[in-house]
PDB file of C-alpha atoms in Angstrom:
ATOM      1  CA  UNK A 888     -19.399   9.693  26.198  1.00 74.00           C
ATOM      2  CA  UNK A 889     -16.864  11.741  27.868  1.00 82.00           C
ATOM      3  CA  UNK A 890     -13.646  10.071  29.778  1.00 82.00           C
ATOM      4  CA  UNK A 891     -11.592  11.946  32.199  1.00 91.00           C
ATOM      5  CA  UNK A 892      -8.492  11.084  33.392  1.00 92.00           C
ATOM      6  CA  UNK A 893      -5.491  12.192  35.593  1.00 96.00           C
ATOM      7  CA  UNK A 894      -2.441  10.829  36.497  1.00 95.00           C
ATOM      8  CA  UNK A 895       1.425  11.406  36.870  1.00 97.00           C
ATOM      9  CA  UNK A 896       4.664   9.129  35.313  1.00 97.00           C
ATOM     10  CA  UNK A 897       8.155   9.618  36.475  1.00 98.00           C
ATOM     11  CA  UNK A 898       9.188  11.040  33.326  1.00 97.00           C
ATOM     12  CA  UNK A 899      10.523  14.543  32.483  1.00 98.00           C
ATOM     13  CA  UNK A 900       7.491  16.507  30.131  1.00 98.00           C
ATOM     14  CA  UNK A 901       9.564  16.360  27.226  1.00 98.00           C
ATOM     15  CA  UNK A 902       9.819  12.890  26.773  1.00 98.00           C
ATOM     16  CA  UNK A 903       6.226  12.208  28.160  1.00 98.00           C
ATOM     17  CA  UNK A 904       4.843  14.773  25.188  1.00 98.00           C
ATOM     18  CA  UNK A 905       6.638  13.302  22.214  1.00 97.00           C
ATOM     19  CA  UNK A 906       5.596   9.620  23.185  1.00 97.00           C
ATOM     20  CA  UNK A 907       1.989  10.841  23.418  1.00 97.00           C
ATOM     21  CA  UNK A 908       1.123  13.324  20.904  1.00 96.00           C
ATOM     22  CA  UNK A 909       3.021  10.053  18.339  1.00 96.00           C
ATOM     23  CA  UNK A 910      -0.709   9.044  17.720  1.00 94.00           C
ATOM     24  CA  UNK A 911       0.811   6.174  16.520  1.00 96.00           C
ATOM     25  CA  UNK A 912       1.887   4.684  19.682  1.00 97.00           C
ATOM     26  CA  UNK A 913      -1.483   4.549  20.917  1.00 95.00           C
ATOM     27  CA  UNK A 914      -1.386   0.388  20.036  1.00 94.00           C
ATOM     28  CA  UNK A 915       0.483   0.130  23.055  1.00 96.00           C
ATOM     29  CA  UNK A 916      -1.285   2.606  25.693  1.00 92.00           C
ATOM     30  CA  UNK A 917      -5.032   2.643  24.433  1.00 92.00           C
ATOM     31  CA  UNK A 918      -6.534  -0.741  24.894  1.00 90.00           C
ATOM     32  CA  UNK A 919      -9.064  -0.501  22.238  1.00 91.00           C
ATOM     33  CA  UNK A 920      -7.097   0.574  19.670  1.00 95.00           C
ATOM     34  CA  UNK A 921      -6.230  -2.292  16.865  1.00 96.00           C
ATOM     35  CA  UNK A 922      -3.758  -0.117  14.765  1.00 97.00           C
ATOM     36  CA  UNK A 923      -3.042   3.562  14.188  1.00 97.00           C
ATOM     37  CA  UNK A 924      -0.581   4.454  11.175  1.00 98.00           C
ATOM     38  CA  UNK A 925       0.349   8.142  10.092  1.00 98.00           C
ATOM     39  CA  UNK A 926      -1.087   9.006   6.838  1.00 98.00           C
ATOM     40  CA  UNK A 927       0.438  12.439   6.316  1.00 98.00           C
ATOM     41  CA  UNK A 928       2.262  15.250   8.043  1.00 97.00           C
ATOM     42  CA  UNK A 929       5.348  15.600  10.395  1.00 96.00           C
ATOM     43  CA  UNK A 930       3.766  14.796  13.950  1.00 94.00           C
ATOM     44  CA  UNK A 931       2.851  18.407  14.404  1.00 95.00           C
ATOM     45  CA  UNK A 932      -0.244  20.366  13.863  1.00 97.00           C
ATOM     46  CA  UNK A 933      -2.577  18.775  10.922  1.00 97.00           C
ATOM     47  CA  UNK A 934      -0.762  15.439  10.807  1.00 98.00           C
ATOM     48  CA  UNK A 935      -3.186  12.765  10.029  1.00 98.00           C
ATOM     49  CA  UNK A 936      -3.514   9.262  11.106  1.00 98.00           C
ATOM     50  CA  UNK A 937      -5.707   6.154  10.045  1.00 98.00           C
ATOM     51  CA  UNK A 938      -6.563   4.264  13.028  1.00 97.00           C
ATOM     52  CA  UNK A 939      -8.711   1.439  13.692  1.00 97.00           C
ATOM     53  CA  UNK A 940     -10.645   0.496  17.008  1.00 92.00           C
ATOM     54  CA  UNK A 941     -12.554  -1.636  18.982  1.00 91.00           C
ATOM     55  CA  UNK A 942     -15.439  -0.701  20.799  1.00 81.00           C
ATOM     56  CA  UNK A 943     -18.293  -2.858  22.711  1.00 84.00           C
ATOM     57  CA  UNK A 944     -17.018  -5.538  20.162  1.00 89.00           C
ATOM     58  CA  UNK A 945     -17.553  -3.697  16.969  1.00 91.00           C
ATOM     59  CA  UNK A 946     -14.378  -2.382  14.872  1.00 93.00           C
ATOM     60  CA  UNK A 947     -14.150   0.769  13.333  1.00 93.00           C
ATOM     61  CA  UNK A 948     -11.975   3.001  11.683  1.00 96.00           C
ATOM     62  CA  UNK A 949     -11.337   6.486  12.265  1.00 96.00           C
ATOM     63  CA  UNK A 950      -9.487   9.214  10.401  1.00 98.00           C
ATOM     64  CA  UNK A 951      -7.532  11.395  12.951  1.00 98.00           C
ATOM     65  CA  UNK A 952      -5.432  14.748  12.556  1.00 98.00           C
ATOM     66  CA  UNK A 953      -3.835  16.611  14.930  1.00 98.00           C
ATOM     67  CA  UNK A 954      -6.085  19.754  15.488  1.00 98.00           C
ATOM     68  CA  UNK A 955      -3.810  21.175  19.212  1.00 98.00           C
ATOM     69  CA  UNK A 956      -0.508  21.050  19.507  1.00 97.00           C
ATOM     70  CA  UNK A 957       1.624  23.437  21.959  1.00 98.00           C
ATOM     71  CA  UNK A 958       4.571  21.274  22.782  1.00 97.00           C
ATOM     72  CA  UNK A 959       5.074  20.126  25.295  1.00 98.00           C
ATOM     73  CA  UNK A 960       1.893  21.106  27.256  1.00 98.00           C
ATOM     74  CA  UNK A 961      -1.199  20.059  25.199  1.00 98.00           C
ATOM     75  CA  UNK A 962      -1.738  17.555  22.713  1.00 98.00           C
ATOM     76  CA  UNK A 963      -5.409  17.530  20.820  1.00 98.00           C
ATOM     77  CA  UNK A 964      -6.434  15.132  18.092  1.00 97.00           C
ATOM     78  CA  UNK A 965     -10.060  14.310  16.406  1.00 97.00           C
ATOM     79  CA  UNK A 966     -10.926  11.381  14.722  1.00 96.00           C
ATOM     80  CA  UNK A 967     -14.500  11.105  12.643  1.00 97.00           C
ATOM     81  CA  UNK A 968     -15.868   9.006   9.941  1.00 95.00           C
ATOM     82  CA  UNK A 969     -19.553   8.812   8.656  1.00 94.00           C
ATOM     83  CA  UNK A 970     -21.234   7.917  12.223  1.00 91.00           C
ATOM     84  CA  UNK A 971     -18.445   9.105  15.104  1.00 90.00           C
ATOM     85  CA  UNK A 972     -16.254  12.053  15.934  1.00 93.00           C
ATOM     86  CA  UNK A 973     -13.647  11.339  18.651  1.00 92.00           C
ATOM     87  CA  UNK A 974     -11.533  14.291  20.249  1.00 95.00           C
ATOM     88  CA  UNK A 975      -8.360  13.243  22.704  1.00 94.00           C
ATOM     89  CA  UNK A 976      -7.464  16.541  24.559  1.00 97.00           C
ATOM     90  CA  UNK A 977      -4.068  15.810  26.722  1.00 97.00           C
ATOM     91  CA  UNK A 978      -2.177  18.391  28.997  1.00 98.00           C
ATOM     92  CA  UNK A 979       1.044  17.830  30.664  1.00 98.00           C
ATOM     93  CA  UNK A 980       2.590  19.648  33.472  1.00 98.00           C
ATOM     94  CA  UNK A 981       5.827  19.183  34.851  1.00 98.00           C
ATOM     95  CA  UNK A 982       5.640  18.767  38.548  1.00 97.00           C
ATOM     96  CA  UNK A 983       8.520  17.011  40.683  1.00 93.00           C
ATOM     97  CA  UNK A 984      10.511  14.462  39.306  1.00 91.00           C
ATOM     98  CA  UNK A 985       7.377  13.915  36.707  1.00 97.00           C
ATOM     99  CA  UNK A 986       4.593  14.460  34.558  1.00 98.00           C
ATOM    100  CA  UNK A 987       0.993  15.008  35.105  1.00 98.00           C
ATOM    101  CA  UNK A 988      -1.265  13.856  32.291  1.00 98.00           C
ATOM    102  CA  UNK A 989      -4.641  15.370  32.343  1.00 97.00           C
TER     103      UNK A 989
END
């Protein structure tokens, strides 16, 4: 499956970048996500998370790490375990008064 998405916030590209590539916040901007914690690192390249999911009304639990990270313009993390690898790919531009979020 392959999502594609994007959009623009009213928020300078610093702040936009730091909120999103915090894996950890996704509990509050991805709506299938149950729970992400960090596991190890310092938010940069190779930090890993444990995060569980709901999909189609199964849960499961992937193991992230941040595999792209050129801040503040792109953000890349994979998640696998034994059946599923996931890969969020993010870029932000500044444009305006904003952010665009591809």
């Amino acid at each position: 499956m392959h999502v594609e998405r994007t959009f623009t916030v009213s928020k300078p590209i610093e702040a936009v970048f730091a909120y999103l590539s915090d894996f950890e916040n996704t509990e509050e901007w991805d709506p299938g996500t149950v729970s992400t914690k960090r596991t190890g690192g310092d938010g940069g390249l190779g930090t890993t998370y444990a995060n569980k999911s709901e999909f189609m009304g199964r849960e499961t639990e992937l193991a992230y790490e941040t595999v792209g990270y050129v801040e503040p313009t792109f953000f890349q993390c994979r998640g696998r375990n034994k059946t599923a690898t996931a890969t969020d790919s993010m870029t932000f531009t500044a444009v305006g008064d904003g952010t665009q979020i591809h």
